[in-house]
Amino acid sequence: MNINKLSRQNIQALTPYQSARRLGGKGDIWLNANEYPTSPNFDLTDRIFNRYPEPQPQAVVEGYAAYAGVLPDNVLVSRGGDESIELIIRAFCEADDQVLYCPPTYGMYAVSAETCGIACKTVPLTADFQLNLSEIEHQLDGVKVVFVCSPNNPTGNLLNRSDLLTLLQMTAGRAIVVVDEAYIEFCPEATMATELANYPHLAIIRTLSKAFALAGVRCGFTLANPELIQILQKVIAPYPLPVPVSDIAAQALQPQGLTQMQRSVAELLANRADLQKKLENLPLVEQVYPSQANYLLVKFKDGQKVFQSLWEQGIILRDQHNALNLQNCIRITVGTKGENERVIEAISALSGKK
Ligand SMILES: *Cc1c(COP(=O)(O)O)cnc(C)c1O
């Protein structure tokens, strides 16, 4: 008996998301998942575990709303930003609706859609990694959700604000526009949260996994107008956040936690500038793309060789060779000063000169 045949056909056909951890590797330098390189330190303060948690923990919702400059009823907390992607698809897409996204970009939009049995349309980013608005408009029939990512993972650039506004105008009354702001803390002035009042179909994804250095906690957010938030409330699990998760998230959103995050961001940006400059001086490097996030997309003469050689030395980066239009590119998460130096040393050693 082949149990696989009993699973849904779209699941039989599904290639699961190739998460950094799933790809494995044996290393002491992990720069493949855009995590913050060091961990903050929190103690559990809530030790009542026999009761179910609050469905939407008030301290986390209010803390995040205050931090994001919105009201508590503009906020939904979920198991990471990834859960938000799936909730939006499940809440808005009928079986024959489609989602649209713009590669090269984050892989979970496609995986979540396929898991739900929803077809995807793609409109590639332009050569400078911006939205192709006329083609998106052309493709909009049947599309219920448009996913865009700014700063975009893996390219690192912001999408033009005027393009995002045009996209919101062309989709009004037709589709939900999801702006994924997983990396917005590294360029906070670029947020679209200030536009929520103008666009009932705008949803913004946030997370504590990147600048807040809490990827292990699994806590993310959707920001949107109350009507949209209430629709997502209908499909989210009854108790999505474990007590220890909301305990730590609430602490991270206290003034002290926010100050710590902002200091971490400043330090990381200085290290990114330094890493970028050093990479640009290496003979094997063709191009370092400008970044507004905590990673750099780097084009090499022979990216496969660099990736493989560093992998074997225990320096685990994210290969982008198979992403659309990113041949020979590697995404390097900005690590600690020491980790970044090891990366530079390992790449310069490959070219035989320092
Ligand atoms: C990391 C990331 C997320 C969400 O991550 P979670 O850990 O699930 O919160 C969402 N979008 C992008 C583009 C990301 O890089």
Short mmCIF file of C-alpha atoms and ligand atoms in Angstrom, two decimals:
data_model
loop_
_atom_site.label_atom_id
_atom_site.label_comp_id
_atom_site.label_asym_id
_atom_site.label_seq_id
_atom_site.Cartn_x
_atom_site.Cartn_y
_atom_site.Cartn_z
CA MET A 1 0.00 0.00 0.00
CA ASN A 2 1.32 3.37 -0.97
CA ILE A 3 0.20 5.85 1.68
CA ASN A 4 1.50 8.68 -0.48
CA LYS A 5 -1.35 8.03 -2.92
CA LEU A 6 -3.84 8.83 -0.17
CA SER A 7 -2.44 12.33 0.32
CA ARG A 8 -3.89 15.23 -1.64
CA GLN A 9 -2.50 15.52 -5.16
CA ASN A 10 -1.07 18.98 -4.60
CA ILE A 11 0.78 17.64 -1.54
CA GLN A 12 2.14 14.70 -3.58
CA ALA A 13 3.50 17.24 -6.04
CA LEU A 14 4.78 19.66 -3.39
CA THR A 15 8.47 20.43 -2.89
CA PRO A 16 8.67 21.53 0.75
CA TYR A 17 10.24 24.88 1.58
CA GLN A 18 14.01 24.46 1.59
CA SER A 19 14.54 26.15 4.94
CA ALA A 20 18.08 26.90 6.01
CA ARG A 21 17.86 24.28 8.75
CA ARG A 22 16.36 21.65 6.50
CA LEU A 23 19.26 22.07 4.06
CA GLY A 24 21.57 20.97 6.86
CA GLY A 25 25.29 21.55 6.81
CA LYS A 26 27.92 21.09 9.47
CA GLY A 27 29.38 24.32 10.57
CA ASP A 28 30.31 26.76 13.23
CA ILE A 29 29.36 29.83 11.21
CA TRP A 30 25.69 30.02 10.29
CA LEU A 31 25.00 32.86 7.91
CA ASN A 32 22.21 31.29 5.87
CA ALA A 33 18.95 32.18 7.67
CA ASN A 34 19.19 35.94 8.28
CA GLU A 35 19.12 35.42 12.03
CA TYR A 36 20.65 37.97 14.36
CA PRO A 37 24.06 36.54 15.30
CA THR A 38 23.70 36.76 19.09
CA SER A 39 20.80 36.08 21.45
CA PRO A 40 19.18 38.42 23.93
CA ASN A 41 18.61 37.02 27.41
CA PHE A 42 15.13 36.70 28.88
CA ASP A 43 13.79 34.76 31.86
CA LEU A 44 10.27 33.37 31.98
CA THR A 45 8.12 35.47 34.29
CA ASP A 46 4.83 33.62 33.68
CA ARG A 47 4.87 30.09 35.08
CA ILE A 48 1.18 29.20 34.86
CA PHE A 49 1.00 26.42 32.29
CA ASN A 50 -2.09 24.42 33.27
CA ARG A 51 -4.46 26.94 31.62
CA TYR A 52 -4.83 27.68 27.92
CA PRO A 53 -3.16 30.94 26.97
CA GLU A 54 -4.90 34.15 25.92
CA PRO A 55 -5.88 33.70 22.23
CA GLN A 56 -4.29 37.08 21.44
CA PRO A 57 -2.05 37.96 24.39
CA GLN A 58 -2.86 41.53 25.37
CA ALA A 59 0.65 42.53 26.48
CA VAL A 60 2.09 41.41 23.13
CA VAL A 61 -0.64 43.01 21.01
CA GLU A 62 -0.48 46.31 22.89
CA GLY A 63 3.31 46.27 23.01
CA TYR A 64 3.61 45.65 19.30
CA ALA A 65 0.92 48.20 18.40
CA ALA A 66 2.71 50.89 20.41
CA TYR A 67 6.03 49.98 18.81
CA ALA A 68 4.56 49.94 15.27
CA GLY A 69 2.58 53.17 15.71
CA VAL A 70 -0.83 51.54 15.16
CA LEU A 71 -3.78 50.64 17.40
CA PRO A 72 -4.15 47.24 19.09
CA ASP A 73 -7.06 46.32 16.80
CA ASN A 74 -4.70 46.72 13.82
CA VAL A 75 -2.57 43.80 15.11
CA LEU A 76 -2.79 40.01 14.88
CA VAL A 77 -0.10 37.89 16.60
CA SER A 78 0.80 34.54 15.05
CA ARG A 79 3.34 31.73 15.03
CA GLY A 80 5.97 33.67 13.12
CA GLY A 81 5.38 35.80 10.05
CA ASP A 82 5.09 32.56 8.10
CA GLU A 83 1.76 31.75 9.73
CA SER A 84 0.43 35.12 8.59
CA ILE A 85 1.17 34.21 4.96
CA GLU A 86 -0.89 31.05 5.27
CA LEU A 87 -3.75 32.68 7.21
CA ILE A 88 -4.17 35.29 4.48
CA ILE A 89 -4.28 32.66 1.73
CA ARG A 90 -6.71 30.47 3.67
CA ALA A 91 -8.99 33.37 4.53
CA PHE A 92 -9.12 35.00 1.09
CA CYS A 93 -8.55 32.40 -1.63
CA GLU A 94 -11.27 30.20 -3.09
CA ALA A 95 -10.06 27.00 -4.76
CA ASP A 96 -9.87 28.63 -8.20
CA ASP A 97 -8.37 31.96 -7.07
CA GLN A 98 -4.68 32.67 -7.51
CA VAL A 99 -1.89 34.38 -5.64
CA LEU A 100 0.71 36.53 -7.39
CA TYR A 101 4.30 37.14 -6.33
CA CYS A 102 7.43 38.60 -7.91
CA PRO A 103 10.55 36.42 -8.02
CA PRO A 104 13.30 36.35 -6.98
CA THR A 105 11.68 36.61 -3.55
CA TYR A 106 10.81 34.74 -0.38
CA GLY A 107 9.94 31.09 -1.05
CA MET A 108 7.10 30.69 1.42
CA TYR A 109 4.49 32.54 -0.67
CA ALA A 110 4.59 29.75 -3.25
CA VAL A 111 4.88 26.91 -0.73
CA SER A 112 1.95 28.18 1.36
CA ALA A 113 -0.22 28.65 -1.72
CA GLU A 114 0.61 25.20 -3.07
CA THR A 115 -0.05 23.59 0.31
CA CYS A 116 -3.51 25.16 0.25
CA GLY A 117 -4.05 24.03 -3.35
CA ILE A 118 -4.01 27.60 -4.67
CA ALA A 119 -2.31 28.30 -8.00
CA CYS A 120 0.47 30.90 -8.28
CA LYS A 121 1.15 33.52 -10.91
CA THR A 122 4.59 35.08 -11.07
CA VAL A 123 5.63 38.44 -12.46
CA PRO A 124 9.44 38.65 -12.23
CA LEU A 125 11.05 41.72 -10.72
CA THR A 126 12.73 44.05 -13.22
CA ALA A 127 16.51 43.98 -13.75
CA ASP A 128 16.91 46.45 -10.86
CA PHE A 129 14.69 44.25 -8.63
CA GLN A 130 11.63 46.53 -8.74
CA LEU A 131 7.98 45.74 -9.48
CA ASN A 132 6.89 45.33 -13.09
CA LEU A 133 3.64 47.21 -12.54
CA SER A 134 2.24 47.05 -16.06
CA GLU A 135 2.72 43.28 -16.18
CA ILE A 136 1.19 42.86 -12.71
CA GLU A 137 -1.85 44.85 -13.85
CA HIS A 138 -2.04 42.68 -16.95
CA GLN A 139 -1.99 39.48 -14.83
CA LEU A 140 -4.43 40.60 -12.13
CA ASP A 141 -7.51 38.70 -13.34
CA GLY A 142 -8.31 35.86 -10.91
CA VAL A 143 -5.67 37.00 -8.42
CA LYS A 144 -6.90 37.38 -4.83
CA VAL A 145 -3.63 38.02 -2.98
CA VAL A 146 -0.47 39.82 -4.17
CA PHE A 147 2.67 39.22 -2.09
CA VAL A 148 5.49 41.75 -2.22
CA CYS A 149 8.52 41.89 0.04
CA SER A 150 10.32 45.11 1.01
CA PRO A 151 13.19 44.99 1.80
CA ASN A 152 13.09 42.04 -0.56
CA ASN A 153 14.58 38.72 0.47
CA PRO A 154 17.05 37.71 -1.03
CA THR A 155 17.95 40.83 -3.03
CA GLY A 156 18.03 43.23 -0.05
CA ASN A 157 16.56 46.30 -1.77
CA LEU A 158 13.44 48.28 -0.93
CA LEU A 159 10.61 48.41 -3.43
CA ASN A 160 9.86 51.95 -4.59
CA ARG A 161 7.23 53.47 -2.35
CA SER A 162 5.45 55.08 -5.31
CA ASP A 163 5.21 51.64 -6.96
CA LEU A 164 3.70 50.13 -3.82
CA LEU A 165 1.12 52.93 -3.78
CA THR A 166 0.31 52.36 -7.45
CA LEU A 167 -0.05 48.64 -6.73
CA LEU A 168 -2.46 49.42 -3.89
CA GLN A 169 -4.50 51.62 -6.19
CA MET A 170 -4.72 49.11 -9.04
CA THR A 171 -5.78 46.28 -6.68
CA ALA A 172 -8.40 48.23 -4.69
CA GLY A 173 -11.59 46.19 -4.37
CA ARG A 174 -10.02 43.24 -6.20
CA ALA A 175 -7.18 41.70 -4.20
CA ILE A 176 -5.33 41.85 -0.88
CA VAL A 177 -1.83 43.35 -1.08
CA VAL A 178 0.56 41.82 1.43
CA VAL A 179 3.72 43.84 2.07
CA ASP A 180 6.22 41.60 3.84
CA GLU A 181 8.27 43.82 6.18
CA ALA A 182 10.24 41.08 7.95
CA TYR A 183 13.37 43.27 7.73
CA ILE A 184 11.84 46.71 8.23
CA GLU A 185 13.71 47.39 11.49
CA PHE A 186 16.87 47.82 9.40
CA CYS A 187 15.21 50.73 7.51
CA PRO A 188 12.21 51.71 9.67
CA GLU A 189 11.40 54.90 7.74
CA ALA A 190 10.33 52.77 4.74
CA THR A 191 7.37 51.11 6.45
CA MET A 192 3.98 51.08 4.75
CA ALA A 193 2.22 50.95 8.13
CA THR A 194 1.57 54.70 7.78
CA GLU A 195 -0.66 53.88 4.77
CA LEU A 196 -3.03 51.53 6.60
CA ALA A 197 -5.66 54.23 7.06
CA ASN A 198 -5.88 54.66 3.27
CA TYR A 199 -6.03 51.03 2.13
CA PRO A 200 -8.46 48.48 3.62
CA HIS A 201 -6.85 45.76 1.46
CA LEU A 202 -3.29 46.30 2.75
CA ALA A 203 -1.78 43.70 5.10
CA ILE A 204 1.75 44.05 6.49
CA ILE A 205 3.78 41.11 7.78
CA ARG A 206 6.22 41.62 10.64
CA THR A 207 8.30 39.30 12.81
CA LEU A 208 10.47 39.09 15.93
CA SER A 209 12.76 36.62 14.10
CA LYS A 210 15.19 39.07 12.52
CA ALA A 211 16.14 42.40 14.15
CA PHE A 212 14.62 41.36 17.50
CA ALA A 213 16.93 38.30 17.48
CA LEU A 214 14.13 35.92 18.51
CA ALA A 215 13.81 33.45 15.60
CA GLY A 216 13.66 30.56 18.08
CA VAL A 217 10.60 32.03 19.78
CA ARG A 218 8.36 31.92 16.63
CA CYS A 219 6.40 35.13 16.95
CA GLY A 220 5.13 37.29 14.09
CA PHE A 221 2.44 39.83 13.30
CA THR A 222 -0.03 41.02 10.72
CA LEU A 223 -0.82 44.74 10.66
CA ALA A 224 -4.02 45.72 8.87
CA ASN A 225 -7.35 47.45 9.33
CA PRO A 226 -9.65 45.92 11.96
CA GLU A 227 -11.98 44.43 9.35
CA LEU A 228 -9.15 42.46 7.75
CA ILE A 229 -7.71 41.44 11.14
CA GLN A 230 -11.14 40.10 12.16
CA ILE A 231 -11.31 37.94 9.04
CA LEU A 232 -7.92 36.40 9.91
CA GLN A 233 -9.13 35.85 13.50
CA LYS A 234 -11.74 33.51 12.05
CA VAL A 235 -9.15 31.12 10.60
CA ILE A 236 -6.29 31.27 13.12
CA ALA A 237 -5.96 28.42 15.65
CA PRO A 238 -7.78 29.04 18.95
CA TYR A 239 -4.56 29.33 21.02
CA PRO A 240 -1.76 30.09 18.57
CA LEU A 241 0.84 31.37 21.04
CA PRO A 242 2.30 29.25 23.85
CA VAL A 243 2.62 31.03 27.21
CA PRO A 244 6.46 31.06 27.16
CA VAL A 245 6.40 32.65 23.70
CA SER A 246 4.10 35.52 24.62
CA ASP A 247 5.98 35.99 27.90
CA ILE A 248 9.28 36.56 26.08
CA ALA A 249 7.68 38.55 23.24
CA ALA A 250 6.04 40.90 25.73
CA GLN A 251 9.39 41.52 27.41
CA ALA A 252 11.10 42.18 24.07
CA LEU A 253 8.48 44.85 23.35
CA GLN A 254 9.04 46.72 26.63
CA PRO A 255 11.00 49.99 26.30
CA GLN A 256 14.17 48.24 27.45
CA GLY A 257 13.77 45.48 24.88
CA LEU A 258 13.16 48.01 22.11
CA THR A 259 16.26 49.97 23.09
CA GLN A 260 18.27 46.76 22.99
CA MET A 261 16.89 45.91 19.53
CA GLN A 262 17.73 49.37 18.22
CA ARG A 263 21.28 49.08 19.53
CA SER A 264 21.59 45.67 17.86
CA VAL A 265 20.37 47.14 14.57
CA ALA A 266 22.90 50.01 14.72
CA GLU A 267 25.73 47.58 15.40
CA LEU A 268 24.63 45.28 12.61
CA LEU A 269 24.41 48.13 10.10
CA ALA A 270 27.99 49.16 10.91
CA ASN A 271 29.14 45.56 10.45
CA ARG A 272 27.21 45.31 7.17
CA ALA A 273 28.95 48.40 5.79
CA ASP A 274 32.31 46.95 6.76
CA LEU A 275 31.54 43.52 5.26
CA GLN A 276 30.28 45.12 2.05
CA LYS A 277 33.44 47.21 1.61
CA LYS A 278 35.69 44.19 2.18
CA LEU A 279 33.69 41.98 -0.19
CA GLU A 280 33.89 44.61 -2.91
CA ASN A 281 37.69 44.43 -2.74
CA LEU A 282 37.86 40.67 -3.32
CA PRO A 283 38.88 39.54 -6.82
CA LEU A 284 36.28 36.73 -6.91
CA VAL A 285 33.42 39.14 -6.24
CA GLU A 286 31.63 40.59 -9.27
CA GLN A 287 29.03 42.65 -7.45
CA VAL A 288 27.67 43.32 -3.99
CA TYR A 289 24.08 44.52 -4.30
CA PRO A 290 23.00 47.43 -2.11
CA SER A 291 21.13 46.20 0.96
CA GLN A 292 18.64 47.72 3.36
CA ALA A 293 18.47 44.53 5.44
CA ASN A 294 20.74 42.28 7.55
CA TYR A 295 22.17 40.33 4.60
CA LEU A 296 24.08 40.99 1.41
CA LEU A 297 23.41 39.47 -1.99
CA VAL A 298 26.76 38.89 -3.67
CA LYS A 299 27.46 37.88 -7.24
CA PHE A 300 30.65 35.88 -7.77
CA LYS A 301 32.57 34.80 -10.83
CA ASP A 302 31.88 31.19 -9.79
CA GLY A 303 29.28 31.25 -7.02
CA GLN A 304 28.92 27.47 -6.81
CA LYS A 305 32.59 27.04 -6.11
CA VAL A 306 32.60 29.70 -3.38
CA PHE A 307 29.45 28.30 -1.77
CA GLN A 308 30.71 24.72 -1.80
CA SER A 309 34.16 25.54 -0.55
CA LEU A 310 32.90 27.63 2.38
CA TRP A 311 30.28 24.96 3.16
CA GLU A 312 33.06 22.40 3.46
CA GLN A 313 34.90 24.73 5.84
CA GLY A 314 31.83 25.02 8.08
CA ILE A 315 30.79 28.46 6.86
CA ILE A 316 27.18 27.98 5.84
CA LEU A 317 25.79 30.60 3.42
CA ARG A 318 22.61 30.62 1.31
CA ASP A 319 23.11 29.63 -2.32
CA GLN A 320 20.89 31.59 -4.72
CA HIS A 321 22.20 30.06 -7.95
CA ASN A 322 18.80 28.53 -8.78
CA ALA A 323 16.72 31.60 -7.94
CA LEU A 324 15.36 33.49 -10.94
CA ASN A 325 18.09 35.67 -12.52
CA LEU A 326 20.51 35.13 -9.62
CA GLN A 327 23.05 32.78 -11.22
CA ASN A 328 26.31 32.75 -9.22
CA CYS A 329 24.75 34.73 -6.38
CA ILE A 330 25.05 33.91 -2.70
CA ARG A 331 23.13 35.54 0.14
CA ILE A 332 25.33 36.21 3.14
CA THR A 333 23.70 37.06 6.47
CA VAL A 334 25.68 39.73 8.32
CA GLY A 335 27.16 37.97 11.35
CA THR A 336 29.34 39.11 14.22
CA LYS A 337 32.52 41.00 13.37
CA GLY A 338 34.50 37.80 13.89
CA GLU A 339 32.20 35.73 11.68
CA ASN A 340 32.33 38.32 8.90
CA GLU A 341 36.12 38.29 9.04
CA ARG A 342 36.16 34.50 8.67
CA VAL A 343 33.98 34.84 5.56
CA ILE A 344 36.32 37.40 4.03
CA GLU A 345 39.40 35.31 4.85
CA ALA A 346 37.87 32.15 3.39
CA ILE A 347 36.86 33.86 0.13
CA SER A 348 40.19 35.64 -0.30
CA ALA A 349 42.05 32.37 0.30
CA LEU A 350 40.11 30.87 -2.63
CA SER A 351 41.47 33.42 -5.07
CA GLY A 352 44.98 32.77 -3.84
CA LYS A 353 45.62 36.34 -2.78
CA LYS A 354 44.62 38.58 0.08
C1 LIG B 1 12.10 35.50 7.94
C2 LIG B 1 11.03 35.95 7.05
C3 LIG B 1 9.66 35.88 7.38
C4 LIG B 1 9.03 35.33 8.59
O1 LIG B 1 9.76 34.59 9.42
P1 LIG B 1 9.14 33.99 10.75
O2 LIG B 1 10.35 33.45 11.42
O3 LIG B 1 8.13 32.98 10.36
O4 LIG B 1 8.52 35.13 11.52
C5 LIG B 1 8.74 36.39 6.48
N1 LIG B 1 9.13 36.92 5.33
C6 LIG B 1 10.41 37.01 4.99
C7 LIG B 1 10.76 37.65 3.69
C8 LIG B 1 11.40 36.51 5.81
O5 LIG B 1 12.68 36.58 5.41
#
